Short mmCIF file of C-alpha atoms in Angstrom, two decimals:
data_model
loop_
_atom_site.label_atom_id
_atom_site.label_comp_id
_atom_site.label_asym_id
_atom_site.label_seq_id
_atom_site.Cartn_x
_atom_site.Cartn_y
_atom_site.Cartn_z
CA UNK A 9 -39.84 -6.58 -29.73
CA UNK A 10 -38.88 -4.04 -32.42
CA UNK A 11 -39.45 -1.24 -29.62
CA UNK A 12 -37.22 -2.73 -26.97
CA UNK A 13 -34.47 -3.55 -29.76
CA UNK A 14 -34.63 0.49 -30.57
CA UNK A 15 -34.53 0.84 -26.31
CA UNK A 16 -31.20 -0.72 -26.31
CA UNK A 17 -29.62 0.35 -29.21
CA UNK A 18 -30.07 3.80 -28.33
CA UNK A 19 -29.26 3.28 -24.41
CA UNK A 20 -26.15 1.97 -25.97
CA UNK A 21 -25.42 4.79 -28.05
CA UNK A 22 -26.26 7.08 -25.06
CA UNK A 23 -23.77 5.37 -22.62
CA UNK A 24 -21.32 5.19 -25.49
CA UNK A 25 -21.38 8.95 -26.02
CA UNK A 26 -21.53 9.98 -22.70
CA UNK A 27 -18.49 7.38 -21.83
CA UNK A 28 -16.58 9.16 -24.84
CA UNK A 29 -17.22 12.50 -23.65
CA UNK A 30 -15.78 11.88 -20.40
CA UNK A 31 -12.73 10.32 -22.01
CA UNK A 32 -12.60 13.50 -23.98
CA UNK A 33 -12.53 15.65 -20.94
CA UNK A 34 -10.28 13.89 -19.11
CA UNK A 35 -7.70 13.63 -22.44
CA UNK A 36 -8.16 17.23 -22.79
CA UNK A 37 -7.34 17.97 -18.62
CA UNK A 38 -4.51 15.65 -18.72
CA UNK A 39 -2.97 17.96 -22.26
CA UNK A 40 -3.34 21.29 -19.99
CA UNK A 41 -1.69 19.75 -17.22
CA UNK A 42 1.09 17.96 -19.55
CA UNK A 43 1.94 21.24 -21.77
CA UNK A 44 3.04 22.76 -18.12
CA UNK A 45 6.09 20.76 -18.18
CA UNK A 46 6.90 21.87 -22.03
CA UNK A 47 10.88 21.70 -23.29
CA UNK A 48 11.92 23.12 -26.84
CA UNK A 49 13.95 20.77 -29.02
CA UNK A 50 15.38 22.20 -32.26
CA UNK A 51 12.95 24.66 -31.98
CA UNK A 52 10.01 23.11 -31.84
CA UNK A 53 8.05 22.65 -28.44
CA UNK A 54 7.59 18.61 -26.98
CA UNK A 55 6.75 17.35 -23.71
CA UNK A 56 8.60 15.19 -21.70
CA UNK A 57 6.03 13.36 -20.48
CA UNK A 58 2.47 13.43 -21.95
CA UNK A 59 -0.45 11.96 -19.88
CA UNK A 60 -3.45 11.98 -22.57
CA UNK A 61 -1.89 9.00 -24.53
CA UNK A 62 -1.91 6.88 -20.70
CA UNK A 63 -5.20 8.34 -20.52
CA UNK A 64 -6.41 7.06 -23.45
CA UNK A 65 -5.00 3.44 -23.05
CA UNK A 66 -6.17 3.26 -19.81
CA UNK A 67 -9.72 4.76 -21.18
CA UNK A 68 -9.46 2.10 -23.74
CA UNK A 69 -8.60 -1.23 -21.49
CA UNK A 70 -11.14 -0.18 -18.62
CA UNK A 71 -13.87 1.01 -20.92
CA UNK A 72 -13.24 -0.92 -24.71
CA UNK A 73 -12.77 0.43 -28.08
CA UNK A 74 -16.13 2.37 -27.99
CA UNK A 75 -14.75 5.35 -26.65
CA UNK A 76 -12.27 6.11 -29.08
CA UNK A 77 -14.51 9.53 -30.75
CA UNK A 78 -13.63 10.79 -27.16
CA UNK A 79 -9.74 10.21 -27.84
CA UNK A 80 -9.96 12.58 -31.11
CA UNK A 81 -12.18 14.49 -29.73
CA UNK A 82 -9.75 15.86 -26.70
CA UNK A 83 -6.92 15.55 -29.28
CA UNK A 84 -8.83 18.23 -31.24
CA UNK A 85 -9.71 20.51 -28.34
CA UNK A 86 -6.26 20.83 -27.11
CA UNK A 87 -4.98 21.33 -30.73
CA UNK A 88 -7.73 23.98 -30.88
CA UNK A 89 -6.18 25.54 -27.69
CA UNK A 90 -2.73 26.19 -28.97
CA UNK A 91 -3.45 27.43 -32.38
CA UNK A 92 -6.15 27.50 -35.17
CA UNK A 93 -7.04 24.12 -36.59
CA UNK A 94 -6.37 23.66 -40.00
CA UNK A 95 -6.23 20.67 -42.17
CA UNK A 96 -2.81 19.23 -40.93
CA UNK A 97 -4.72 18.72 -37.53
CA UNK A 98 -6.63 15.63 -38.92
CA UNK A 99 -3.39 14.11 -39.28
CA UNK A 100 -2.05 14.62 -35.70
CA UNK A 101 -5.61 13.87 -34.41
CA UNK A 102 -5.46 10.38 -36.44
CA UNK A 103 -1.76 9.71 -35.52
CA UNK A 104 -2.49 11.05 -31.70
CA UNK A 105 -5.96 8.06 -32.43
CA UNK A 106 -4.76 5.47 -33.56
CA UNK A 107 -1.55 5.43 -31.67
CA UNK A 108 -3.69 4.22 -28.29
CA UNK A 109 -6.46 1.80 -30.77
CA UNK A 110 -2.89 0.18 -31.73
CA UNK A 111 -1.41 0.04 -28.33
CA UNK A 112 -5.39 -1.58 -26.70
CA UNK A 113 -5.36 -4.02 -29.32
CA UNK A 114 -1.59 -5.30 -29.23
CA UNK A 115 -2.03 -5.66 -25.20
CA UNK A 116 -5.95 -7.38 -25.84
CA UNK A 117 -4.08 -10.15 -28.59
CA UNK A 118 -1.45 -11.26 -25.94
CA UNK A 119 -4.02 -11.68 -23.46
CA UNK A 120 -3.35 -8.62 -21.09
CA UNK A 121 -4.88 -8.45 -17.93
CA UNK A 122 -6.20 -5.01 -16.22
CA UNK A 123 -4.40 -6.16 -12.83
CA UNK A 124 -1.05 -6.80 -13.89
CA UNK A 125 -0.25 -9.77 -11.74
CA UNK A 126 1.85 -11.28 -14.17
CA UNK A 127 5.39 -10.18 -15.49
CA UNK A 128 4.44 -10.57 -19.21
CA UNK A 129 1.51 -7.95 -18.71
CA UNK A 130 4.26 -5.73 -17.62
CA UNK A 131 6.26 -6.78 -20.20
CA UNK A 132 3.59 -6.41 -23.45
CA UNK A 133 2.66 -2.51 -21.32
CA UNK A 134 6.59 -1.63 -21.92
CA UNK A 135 7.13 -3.05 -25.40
CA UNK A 136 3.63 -3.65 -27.05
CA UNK A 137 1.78 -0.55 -25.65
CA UNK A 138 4.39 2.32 -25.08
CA UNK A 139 7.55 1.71 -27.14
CA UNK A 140 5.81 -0.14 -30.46
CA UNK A 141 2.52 1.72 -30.40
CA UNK A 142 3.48 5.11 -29.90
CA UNK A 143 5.97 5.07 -32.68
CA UNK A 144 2.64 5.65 -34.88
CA UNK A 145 1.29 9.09 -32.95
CA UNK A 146 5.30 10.49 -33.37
CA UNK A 147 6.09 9.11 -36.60
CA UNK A 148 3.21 11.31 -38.03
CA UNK A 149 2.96 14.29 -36.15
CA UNK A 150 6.89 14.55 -36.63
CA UNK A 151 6.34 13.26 -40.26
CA UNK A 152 3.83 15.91 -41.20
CA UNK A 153 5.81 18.60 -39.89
CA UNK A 154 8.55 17.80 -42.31
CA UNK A 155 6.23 17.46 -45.33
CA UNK A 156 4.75 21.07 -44.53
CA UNK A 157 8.10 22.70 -44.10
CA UNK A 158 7.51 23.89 -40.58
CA UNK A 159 10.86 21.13 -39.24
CA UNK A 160 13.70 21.03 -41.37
CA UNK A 161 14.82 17.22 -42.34
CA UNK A 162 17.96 17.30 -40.28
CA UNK A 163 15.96 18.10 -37.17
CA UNK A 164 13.58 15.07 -37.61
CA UNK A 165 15.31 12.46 -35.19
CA UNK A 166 16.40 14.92 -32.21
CA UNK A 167 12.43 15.93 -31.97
CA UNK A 168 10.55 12.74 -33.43
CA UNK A 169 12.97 10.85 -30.72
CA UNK A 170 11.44 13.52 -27.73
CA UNK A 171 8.07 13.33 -29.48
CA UNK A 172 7.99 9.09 -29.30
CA UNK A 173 9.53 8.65 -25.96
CA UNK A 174 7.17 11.80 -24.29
CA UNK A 175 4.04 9.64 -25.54
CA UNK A 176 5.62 6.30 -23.90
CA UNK A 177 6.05 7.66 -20.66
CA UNK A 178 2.32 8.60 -20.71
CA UNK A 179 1.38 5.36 -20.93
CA UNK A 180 4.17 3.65 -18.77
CA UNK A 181 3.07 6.19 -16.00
CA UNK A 182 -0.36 7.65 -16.22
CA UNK A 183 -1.86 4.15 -17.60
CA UNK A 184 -0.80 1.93 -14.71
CA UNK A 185 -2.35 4.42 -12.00
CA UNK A 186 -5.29 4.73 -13.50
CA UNK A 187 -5.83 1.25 -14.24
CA UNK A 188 -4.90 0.56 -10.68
CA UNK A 189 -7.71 3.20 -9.69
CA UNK A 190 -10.45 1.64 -12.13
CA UNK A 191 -10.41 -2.20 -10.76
CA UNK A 192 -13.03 -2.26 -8.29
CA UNK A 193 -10.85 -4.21 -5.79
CA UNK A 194 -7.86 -1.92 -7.12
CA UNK A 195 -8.40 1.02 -3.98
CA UNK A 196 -5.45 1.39 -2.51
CA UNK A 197 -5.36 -0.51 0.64
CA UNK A 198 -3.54 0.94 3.57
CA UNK A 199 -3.30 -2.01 5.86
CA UNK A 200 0.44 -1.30 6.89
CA UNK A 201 -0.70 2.48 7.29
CA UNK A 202 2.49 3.16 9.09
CA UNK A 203 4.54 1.91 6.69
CA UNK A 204 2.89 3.83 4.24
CA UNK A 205 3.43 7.14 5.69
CA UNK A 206 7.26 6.40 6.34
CA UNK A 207 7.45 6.04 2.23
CA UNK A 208 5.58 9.05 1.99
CA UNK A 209 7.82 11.47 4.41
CA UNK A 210 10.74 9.80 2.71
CA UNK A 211 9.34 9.99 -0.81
CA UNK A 212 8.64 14.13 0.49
CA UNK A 213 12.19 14.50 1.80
CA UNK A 214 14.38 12.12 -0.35
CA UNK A 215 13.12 13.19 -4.06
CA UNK A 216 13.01 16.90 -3.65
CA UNK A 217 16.64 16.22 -1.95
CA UNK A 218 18.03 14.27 -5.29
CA UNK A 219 16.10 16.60 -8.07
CA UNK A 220 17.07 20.29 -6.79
CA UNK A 221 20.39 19.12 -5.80
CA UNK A 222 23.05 20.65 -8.23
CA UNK A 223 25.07 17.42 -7.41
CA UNK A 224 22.66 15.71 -9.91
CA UNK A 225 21.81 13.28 -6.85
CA UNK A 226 18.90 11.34 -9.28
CA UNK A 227 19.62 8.21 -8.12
CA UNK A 228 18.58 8.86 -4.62
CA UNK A 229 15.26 8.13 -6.16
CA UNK A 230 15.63 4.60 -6.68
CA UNK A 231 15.95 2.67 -3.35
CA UNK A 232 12.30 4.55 -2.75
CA UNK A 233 10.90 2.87 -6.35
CA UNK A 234 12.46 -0.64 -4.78
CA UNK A 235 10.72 -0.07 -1.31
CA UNK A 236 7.49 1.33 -2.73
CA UNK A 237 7.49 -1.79 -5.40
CA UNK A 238 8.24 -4.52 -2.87
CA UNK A 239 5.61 -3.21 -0.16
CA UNK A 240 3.05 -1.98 -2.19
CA UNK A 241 3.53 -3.76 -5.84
CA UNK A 242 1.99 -1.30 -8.45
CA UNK A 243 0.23 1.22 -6.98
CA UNK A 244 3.18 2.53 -4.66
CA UNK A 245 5.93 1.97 -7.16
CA UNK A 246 3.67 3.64 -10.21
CA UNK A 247 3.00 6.69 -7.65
CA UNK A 248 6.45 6.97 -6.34
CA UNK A 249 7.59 6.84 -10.01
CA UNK A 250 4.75 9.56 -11.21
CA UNK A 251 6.12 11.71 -8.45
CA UNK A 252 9.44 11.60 -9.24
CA UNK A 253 8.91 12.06 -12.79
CA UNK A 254 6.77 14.90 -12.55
CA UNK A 255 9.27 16.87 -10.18
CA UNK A 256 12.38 16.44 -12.27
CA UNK A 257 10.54 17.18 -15.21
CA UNK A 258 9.04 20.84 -13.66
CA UNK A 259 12.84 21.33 -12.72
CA UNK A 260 14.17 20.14 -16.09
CA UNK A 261 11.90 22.60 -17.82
CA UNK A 262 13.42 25.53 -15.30
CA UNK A 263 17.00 24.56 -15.37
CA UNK A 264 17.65 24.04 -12.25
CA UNK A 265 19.25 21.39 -9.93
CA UNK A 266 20.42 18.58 -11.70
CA UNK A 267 20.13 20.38 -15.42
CA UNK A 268 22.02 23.41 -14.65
CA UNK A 269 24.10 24.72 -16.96
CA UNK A 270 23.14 21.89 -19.25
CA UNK A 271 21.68 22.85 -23.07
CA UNK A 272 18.18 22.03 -24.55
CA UNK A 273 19.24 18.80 -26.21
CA UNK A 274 21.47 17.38 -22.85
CA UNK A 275 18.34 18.31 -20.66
CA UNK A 276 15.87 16.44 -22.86
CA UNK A 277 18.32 13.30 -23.20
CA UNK A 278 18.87 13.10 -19.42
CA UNK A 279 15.26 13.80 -18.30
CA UNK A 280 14.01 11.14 -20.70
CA UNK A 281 16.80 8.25 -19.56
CA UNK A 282 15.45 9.36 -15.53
CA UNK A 283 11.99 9.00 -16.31
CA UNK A 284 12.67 5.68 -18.99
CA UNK A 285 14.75 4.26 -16.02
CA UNK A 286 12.40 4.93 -13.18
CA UNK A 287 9.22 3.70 -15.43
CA UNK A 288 10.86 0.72 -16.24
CA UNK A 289 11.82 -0.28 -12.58
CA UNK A 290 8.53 0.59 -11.01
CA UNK A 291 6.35 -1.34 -13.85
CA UNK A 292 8.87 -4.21 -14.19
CA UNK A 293 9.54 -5.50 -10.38
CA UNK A 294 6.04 -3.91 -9.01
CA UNK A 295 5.02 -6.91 -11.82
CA UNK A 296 7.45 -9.13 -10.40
CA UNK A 297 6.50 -9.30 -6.95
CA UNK A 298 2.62 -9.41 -7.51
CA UNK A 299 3.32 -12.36 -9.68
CA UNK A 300 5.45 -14.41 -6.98
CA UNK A 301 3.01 -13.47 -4.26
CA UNK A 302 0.06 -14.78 -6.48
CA UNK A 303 2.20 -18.04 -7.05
CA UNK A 304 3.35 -18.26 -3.30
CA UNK A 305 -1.05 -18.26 -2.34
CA UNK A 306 -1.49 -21.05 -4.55
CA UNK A 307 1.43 -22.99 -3.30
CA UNK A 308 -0.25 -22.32 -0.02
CA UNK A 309 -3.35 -23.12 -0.71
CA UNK A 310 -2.68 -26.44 -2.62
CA UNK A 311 -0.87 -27.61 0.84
CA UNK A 312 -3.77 -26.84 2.58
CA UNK A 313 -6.13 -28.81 1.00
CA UNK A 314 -3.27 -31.89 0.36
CA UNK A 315 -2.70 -32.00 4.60
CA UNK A 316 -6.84 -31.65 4.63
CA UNK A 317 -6.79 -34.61 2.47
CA UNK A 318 -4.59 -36.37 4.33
CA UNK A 319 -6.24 -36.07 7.68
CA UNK A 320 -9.12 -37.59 6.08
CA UNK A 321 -7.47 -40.60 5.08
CA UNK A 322 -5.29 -41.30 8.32
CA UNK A 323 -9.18 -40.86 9.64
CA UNK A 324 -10.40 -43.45 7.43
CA UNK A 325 -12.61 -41.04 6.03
CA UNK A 326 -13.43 -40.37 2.35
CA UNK A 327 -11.34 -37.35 1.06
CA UNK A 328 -13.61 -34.46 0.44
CA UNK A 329 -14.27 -33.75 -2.73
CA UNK A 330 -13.98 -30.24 -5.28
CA UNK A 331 -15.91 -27.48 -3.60
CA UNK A 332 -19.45 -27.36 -4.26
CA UNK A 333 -19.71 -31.31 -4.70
CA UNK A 334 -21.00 -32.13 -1.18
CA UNK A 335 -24.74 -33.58 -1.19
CA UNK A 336 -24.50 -33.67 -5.05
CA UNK A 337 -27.18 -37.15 -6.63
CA UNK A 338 -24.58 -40.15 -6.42
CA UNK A 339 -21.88 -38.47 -4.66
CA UNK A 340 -20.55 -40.90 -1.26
CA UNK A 341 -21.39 -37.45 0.93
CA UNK A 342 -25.45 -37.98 -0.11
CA UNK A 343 -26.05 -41.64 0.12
CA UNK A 344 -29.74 -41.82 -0.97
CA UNK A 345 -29.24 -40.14 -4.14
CA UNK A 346 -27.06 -43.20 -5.66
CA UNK A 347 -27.91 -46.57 -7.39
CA UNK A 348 -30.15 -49.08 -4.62
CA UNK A 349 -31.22 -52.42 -5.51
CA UNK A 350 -34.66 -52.29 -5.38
#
C-alpha cells in the first residue's frame, strides 16, 4: 500500500511539473510575441497588450492552481531576456504571480464557469479577473520602480495606468480564446461555413481599412465584433476582437494611420480606450447571447416534454415519468415489481 501511495504521489508531482513547464513555455512565447508591440511612456517601455497574464489565467482555470511555478518561472525567463536578473526581479516575478493566483481564485469564489454561458461569468472575467486582479502585478512592478529610483514619482500614474490596463487586456483577450480552445466540446464549429468565411473576408478587408486609414476610421471595427458575437458567441467575437487589437496595436507602435502625428502619451490613451472598448463588447454580448440561447433550449425543451405529457393524458395513458425511471421496482411502467396480495 505504502508503494502505490509513493506511485501516485510522485506521478502527481511528475504531471504537475511537466504541466508547469508547459505553462512556462507558453508564458514565456506569449512575452516574445507581446514585447513586439512595445510603446514608451515617460520613458519607460510598456505593452499595450500583454498575453502571458491571459495565458496564465487561462493556464490556471483549465489546469488549477498547481501550475503556478510555471507562471514565475516564464516571468523569470523573459525578465532574464531583457536584462540581467537581479534582486528587484523577485518582486516583479511575485507581483507578475500572484496577479493571475488572485484573478483564478476571485473568478473560482463566484462560481465561474470555463464556458461562459452566463453574463455574470463575463461579468466577474471583466471586473474580478482583469480590472481588480491585475492592479496587484502593476501596482508592484510600477511600485518598485519608484522605490529604486529608476521612475521618478510624478511619472508613476501615466506608466502604472499603461502597465495595469496592458495586463487586463491580456486576460480580456488571450484568456477567453484559449479557454474557448481548451473545452473539449469548445472546437470551433463551422456549421454555417459560409457565413464564416464572409466574416473573415470582411474582418480581412474592413479592419485593415479602419486601422491604416489616416481618417482614424476605428469604429469600422465594431459592426464586425456585433456580427461575429451574434453568429458565433465567444469564439468569433474574442477572435475578431484579438485581431483587431493586435493590428492597431502593431500600427500604434509605428505611428501610422489612425496615430499619426499623435505623441507617446495620446497614442497610448487612444490605443488602450480601442482595445478596452472592443474587449468589452466582444466578452460582454458574445456572453449575452450564449446565455439567451441556453435559456431559449430549455424553454424549448420544457414544452416538449409538457405537450408529451399532455398527449398522454388526452390518451388516457399514465404520463411518463423522469428519464431513467421506466421499468424501475414499483414504478406503474413495471407492474410485477410492486406490492401483490399474496
Amino acid at each position: 500500500m505504502a508503494d502505490v501511495l509513493v506511485t501516485r504521489q510522485f506521478r502527481r508531482f511528475t504531471e504537475a511539473a511537466l504541466a508547469s513547464l508547459a505553462v512556462a513555455a507558453c508564458y514565456y512565447a506569449a512575452g516574445r510575441l507581446g514585447l513586439l508591440g512595445r510603446l514608451v511612456v515617460e520613458s519607460v517601455v510598456v505593452t499595450p497588450i500583454w498575453p502571458p497574464t491571459g495565458v496564465a489565467v487561462a493556464a490556471l482555470l483549465l489546469l488549477g492552481a498547481r501550475v503556478w511555478p510555471g507562471i514565475a518561472l516564464g516571468s523569470f525567463l523573459i525578465i532574464a531576456s531583457l536584462t540581467t536578473p537581479g534582486p528587484t526581479t523577485l518582486v516583479t516575478v511575485a507581483g507578475s504571480t500572484i496577479a493571475p493566483l488572485c484573478s483564478f481564485l476571485l473568478l473560482r469564489r463566484v462560481g465561474f464557469r470555463l464556458d461562459m454561458a452566463r453574463l455574470r461569468d463575463g461579468v466577474a472575467l471583466v471586473f474580478l479577473g482583469g480590472f481588480g486582479a491585475m492592479l496587484i502585478s502593476a501596482t508592484a512592478g510600477v511600485g518598485l520602480q519608484v522605490a529604486t529610483g529608476s521612475l521618478h514619482r510624478s511619472e508613476f500614474w501615466a506608466v502604472w495606468l499603461a502597465w495595469w490596463v496592458g495586463d487586463t487586456m491580456g486576460v480580456l483577450l488571450v484568456a477567453p480564446l484559449l479557454l474557448v480552445l481548451g473545452r473539449p466540446d469548445g472546437r470551433f464549429r463551422l456549421r454555417r461555413w459560409k457565413e464564416a468565411a464572409l466574416l473573415g473576408l470582411a474582418t480581412l478587408v474592413l479592419m485593415p481599412l479602419a486601422v491604416l486609414s489616416p481618417m482614424s476610421m476605428l469604429f469600422l471595427v465594431f459592426p464586425l465584433l456585433i456580427w461575429a458575437a451574434l453568429r458565433f458567441q465567444l469564439a468569433g467575437s474574442v477572435l475578431c476582437a484579438l485581431f483587431a487589437s493586435v493590428l492597431t496595436t502593431f500600427e500604434a507602435t509605428s505611428g501610422r494611420g489612425a496615430f499619426l502625428h499623435l505623441s507617446d502619451v495620446e497614442i497610448m490613451v487612444k490605443l488602450q480606450a480601442f482595445n478596452g472598448s472592443a474587449a468589452l463588447t466582444a466578452l460582454l454580448l458574445a456572453a449575452v447571447i450564449t446565455e439567451q440561447r441556453a435559456t431559449r433550449r430549455s424553454v424549448r425543451r420544457a414544452c416538449e416534454e409538457l405537450a408529451e405529457v399532455l398527449e398522454h393524458l388526452a390518451a388516457g395513458d399514465p404520463p411518463p415519468g423522469p428519464p431513467g425511471t421506466a421499468g424501475t421496482p414499483g414504478s406503474r411502467a413495471d407492474p410485477l415489481g410492486g406490492h401483490r396480495d399474496p
